[in-house]
PDB file of C-alpha atoms in Angstrom:
ATOM      1  CA  MET A   5      67.543 177.249 -20.288  1.00 86.00           C
ATOM      2  CA  THR A   6      70.897 177.639 -18.594  1.00 89.00           C
ATOM      3  CA  GLN A   7      74.030 178.139 -20.655  1.00 89.00           C
ATOM      4  CA  LYS A   8      77.231 176.228 -20.055  1.00 90.00           C
ATOM      5  CA  ARG A   9      79.314 178.508 -22.270  1.00 89.00           C
ATOM      6  CA  ARG A  10      79.015 182.127 -23.385  1.00 89.00           C
ATOM      7  CA  ASN A  11      79.218 181.102 -27.061  1.00 90.00           C
ATOM      8  CA  ASN A  12      77.337 177.783 -26.644  1.00 90.00           C
ATOM      9  CA  GLY A  13      80.483 175.949 -27.748  1.00 90.00           C
ATOM     10  CA  ARG A  14      80.386 177.472 -31.224  1.00 92.00           C
ATOM     11  CA  SER A  15      81.681 180.521 -33.087  1.00 92.00           C
ATOM     12  CA  LYS A  16      78.688 180.862 -35.387  1.00 93.00           C
ATOM     13  CA  HIS A  17      77.479 184.303 -34.291  1.00 92.00           C
ATOM     14  CA  GLY A  18      74.911 185.648 -36.754  1.00 93.00           C
ATOM     15  CA  ARG A  19      74.995 182.654 -39.101  1.00 93.00           C
ATOM     16  CA  GLY A  20      72.019 180.374 -39.219  1.00 94.00           C
ATOM     17  CA  HIS A  21      73.783 177.273 -40.505  1.00 95.00           C
ATOM     18  CA  VAL A  22      77.394 176.161 -40.889  1.00 95.00           C
ATOM     19  CA  LYS A  23      78.622 173.385 -43.178  1.00 97.00           C
ATOM     20  CA  PRO A  24      79.823 170.249 -41.409  1.00 97.00           C
ATOM     21  CA  VAL A  25      83.380 168.904 -41.538  1.00 97.00           C
ATOM     22  CA  ARG A  26      84.524 165.362 -40.799  1.00 98.00           C
ATOM     23  CA  CYS A  27      86.693 164.654 -37.771  1.00 97.00           C
ATOM     24  CA  SER A  28      90.198 163.602 -38.858  1.00 96.00           C
ATOM     25  CA  ASN A  29      90.264 160.894 -36.207  1.00 96.00           C
ATOM     26  CA  CYS A  30      86.826 159.232 -36.111  1.00 97.00           C
ATOM     27  CA  ARG A  31      85.142 160.775 -39.200  1.00 97.00           C
ATOM     28  CA  ARG A  32      82.213 162.118 -37.161  1.00 97.00           C
ATOM     29  CA  CYS A  33      80.275 164.998 -38.745  1.00 97.00           C
ATOM     30  CA  CYS A  34      80.804 168.152 -36.721  1.00 96.00           C
ATOM     31  CA  PRO A  35      79.879 171.773 -37.541  1.00 97.00           C
ATOM     32  CA  LYS A  36      82.932 173.629 -38.847  1.00 96.00           C
ATOM     33  CA  ASP A  37      82.657 176.368 -36.230  1.00 96.00           C
ATOM     34  CA  LYS A  38      82.433 173.839 -33.374  1.00 96.00           C
ATOM     35  CA  ALA A  39      85.291 171.610 -34.524  1.00 96.00           C
ATOM     36  CA  ILE A  40      88.709 172.039 -32.912  1.00 96.00           C
ATOM     37  CA  LYS A  41      91.076 173.046 -35.711  1.00 96.00           C
ATOM     38  CA  ARG A  42      94.848 172.605 -35.718  1.00 95.00           C
ATOM     39  CA  PHE A  43      97.266 173.445 -38.537  1.00 95.00           C
ATOM     40  CA  ILE A  44     100.274 171.119 -38.502  1.00 93.00           C
ATOM     41  CA  ILE A  45     103.499 171.861 -40.372  1.00 93.00           C
ATOM     42  CA  ARG A  46     106.117 169.138 -40.224  1.00 92.00           C
ATOM     43  CA  PRO A  47     108.855 167.814 -42.508  1.00 91.00           C
ATOM     44  CA  MET A  48     107.929 164.898 -44.768  1.00 91.00           C
ATOM     45  CA  ILE A  49     110.899 162.907 -43.465  1.00 90.00           C
ATOM     46  CA  GLU A  50     111.628 162.484 -39.766  1.00 88.00           C
ATOM     47  CA  ALA A  51     114.964 163.668 -38.337  1.00 85.00           C
ATOM     48  CA  ALA A  52     116.573 160.197 -38.139  1.00 87.00           C
ATOM     49  CA  ALA A  53     115.777 159.389 -41.780  1.00 89.00           C
ATOM     50  CA  ASN A  54     116.808 162.898 -42.836  1.00 86.00           C
ATOM     51  CA  ARG A  55     120.452 162.207 -41.923  1.00 86.00           C
ATOM     52  CA  ASP A  56     120.407 159.045 -44.052  1.00 88.00           C
ATOM     53  CA  MET A  57     118.875 160.974 -46.949  1.00 87.00           C
ATOM     54  CA  GLU A  58     121.573 163.670 -46.757  1.00 86.00           C
ATOM     55  CA  ALA A  59     124.311 161.020 -46.799  1.00 87.00           C
ATOM     56  CA  ALA A  60     122.785 159.217 -49.802  1.00 87.00           C
ATOM     57  CA  SER A  61     121.828 162.384 -51.690  1.00 86.00           C
ATOM     58  CA  VAL A  62     123.698 163.555 -54.801  1.00 89.00           C
ATOM     59  CA  TYR A  63     122.883 167.210 -54.042  1.00 88.00           C
ATOM     60  CA  GLU A  64     124.845 169.121 -51.413  1.00 85.00           C
ATOM     61  CA  LYS A  65     121.965 171.297 -50.258  1.00 84.00           C
ATOM     62  CA  PHE A  66     118.528 169.761 -50.556  1.00 81.00           C
ATOM     63  CA  VAL A  67     115.596 171.163 -48.629  1.00 85.00           C
ATOM     64  CA  VAL A  68     113.120 168.459 -47.707  1.00 87.00           C
ATOM     65  CA  PRO A  69     109.566 169.656 -48.426  1.00 91.00           C
ATOM     66  CA  LYS A  70     107.195 170.100 -45.525  1.00 94.00           C
ATOM     67  CA  LEU A  71     103.773 168.597 -44.994  1.00 95.00           C
ATOM     68  CA  TYR A  72     101.017 171.161 -44.378  1.00 97.00           C
ATOM     69  CA  VAL A  73      97.872 169.610 -42.909  1.00 96.00           C
ATOM     70  CA  LYS A  74      94.788 171.203 -41.379  1.00 97.00           C
ATOM     71  CA  ILE A  75      93.236 168.783 -38.913  1.00 97.00           C
ATOM     72  CA  HIS A  76      89.663 169.023 -37.627  1.00 97.00           C
ATOM     73  CA  TYR A  77      88.737 167.194 -34.424  1.00 97.00           C
ATOM     74  CA  CYS A  78      85.303 166.603 -32.953  1.00 96.00           C
ATOM     75  CA  ILE A  79      85.012 167.520 -29.271  1.00 96.00           C
ATOM     76  CA  SER A  80      85.188 163.889 -28.115  1.00 96.00           C
ATOM     77  CA  CYS A  81      88.430 163.142 -29.970  1.00 97.00           C
ATOM     78  CA  ALA A  82      90.034 166.451 -28.986  1.00 96.00           C
ATOM     79  CA  ILE A  83      89.418 165.742 -25.300  1.00 96.00           C
ATOM     80  CA  HIS A  84      90.526 162.122 -25.628  1.00 97.00           C
ATOM     81  CA  ALA A  85      93.780 163.104 -27.381  1.00 95.00           C
ATOM     82  CA  HIS A  86      94.476 165.905 -24.811  1.00 94.00           C
ATOM     83  CA  ILE A  87      94.307 168.606 -27.485  1.00 93.00           C
ATOM     84  CA  VAL A  88      91.834 170.507 -25.306  1.00 92.00           C
ATOM     85  CA  ARG A  89      91.210 169.991 -21.600  1.00 92.00           C
ATOM     86  CA  VAL A  90      88.028 169.813 -19.569  1.00 93.00           C
ATOM     87  CA  ARG A  91      87.785 172.923 -17.396  1.00 92.00           C
ATOM     88  CA  SER A  92      85.723 173.680 -14.315  1.00 94.00           C
ATOM     89  CA  ALA A  93      82.871 176.204 -14.370  1.00 92.00           C
ATOM     90  CA  GLU A  94      85.254 178.780 -12.911  1.00 93.00           C
ATOM     91  CA  GLY A  95      87.962 177.924 -15.448  1.00 91.00           C
ATOM     92  CA  ARG A  96      85.568 178.261 -18.394  1.00 89.00           C
ATOM     93  CA  ARG A  97      85.116 181.955 -17.558  1.00 90.00           C
ATOM     94  CA  ASN A  98      88.788 182.544 -18.327  1.00 91.00           C
ATOM     95  CA  ARG A  99      88.829 183.550 -22.010  1.00 88.00           C
ATOM     96  CA  ALA A 100      92.576 184.245 -22.229  1.00 91.00           C
ATOM     97  CA  PRO A 101      94.585 181.838 -24.403  1.00 87.00           C
ATOM     98  CA  PRO A 102      96.644 179.287 -22.460  1.00 82.00           C
ATOM     99  CA  GLU A 103     100.254 180.143 -21.703  1.00 82.00           C
ATOM    100  CA  ARG A 104     102.705 178.886 -24.303  1.00 80.00           C
ATOM    101  CA  PHE A 105     105.871 177.172 -23.193  1.00 77.00           C
ATOM    102  CA  ARG A 106     109.236 177.268 -24.932  1.00 79.00           C
ATOM    103  CA  PHE A 107     112.078 174.790 -24.621  1.00 79.00           C
ATOM    104  CA  LYS A 108     115.538 176.047 -23.695  1.00 79.00           C
ATOM    105  CA  ASP A 109     118.374 173.584 -23.091  1.00 79.00           C
ATOM    106  CA  GLY A 110     115.851 170.733 -23.073  1.00 74.00           C
ATOM    107  CA  LYS A 111     113.787 172.299 -20.256  1.00 79.00           C
ATOM    108  CA  LYS A 112     110.326 173.815 -20.411  1.00 77.00           C
ATOM    109  CA  VAL A 113     110.505 177.591 -19.895  1.00 79.00           C
ATOM    110  CA  ALA A 114     107.604 180.038 -19.687  1.00 74.00           C
ATOM    111  CA  PRO A 115     107.918 182.914 -22.221  1.00 71.00           C
ATOM    112  CA  THR A 116     108.038 185.557 -19.459  1.00 66.00           C
ATOM    113  CA  THR A 117     111.122 183.972 -17.885  1.00 56.00           C
ATOM    114  CA  ALA A 118     112.681 183.311 -21.311  1.00 52.00           C
ATOM    115  CA  THR A 119     112.564 187.035 -22.188  1.00 57.00           C
ATOM    116  CA  LYS A 120     113.946 188.071 -18.783  1.00 58.00           C
ATOM    117  CA  ALA A 121     116.951 185.748 -19.236  1.00 57.00           C
ATOM    118  CA  LYS A 122     118.057 187.710 -22.342  1.00 56.00           C
TER     119      LYS A 122
END
């Protein structure tokens, strides 16, 4: 049988069975090693409401707690929500992580150009 991916779409090497997790979006059962996992850290209050909270607060310095959430997506939801992209057969051979972009002065800047500017 032909293989589409080197790891068969999983990271289960050597394990016979992996416990399933539920997709955070559609609740589909998906093996934990196959699920797309993202760890999201964001403040509990959005920036616009944060200014109102600071104005109404009795305390001078109050740090708003952050929300730490680990999200599991099934493959279908991850593709639909553009968390991962469909790649061609040639593109699937590229195992390097995608290039990360930074924002400088409201513009998207590649990290290589951002370090050269300093």
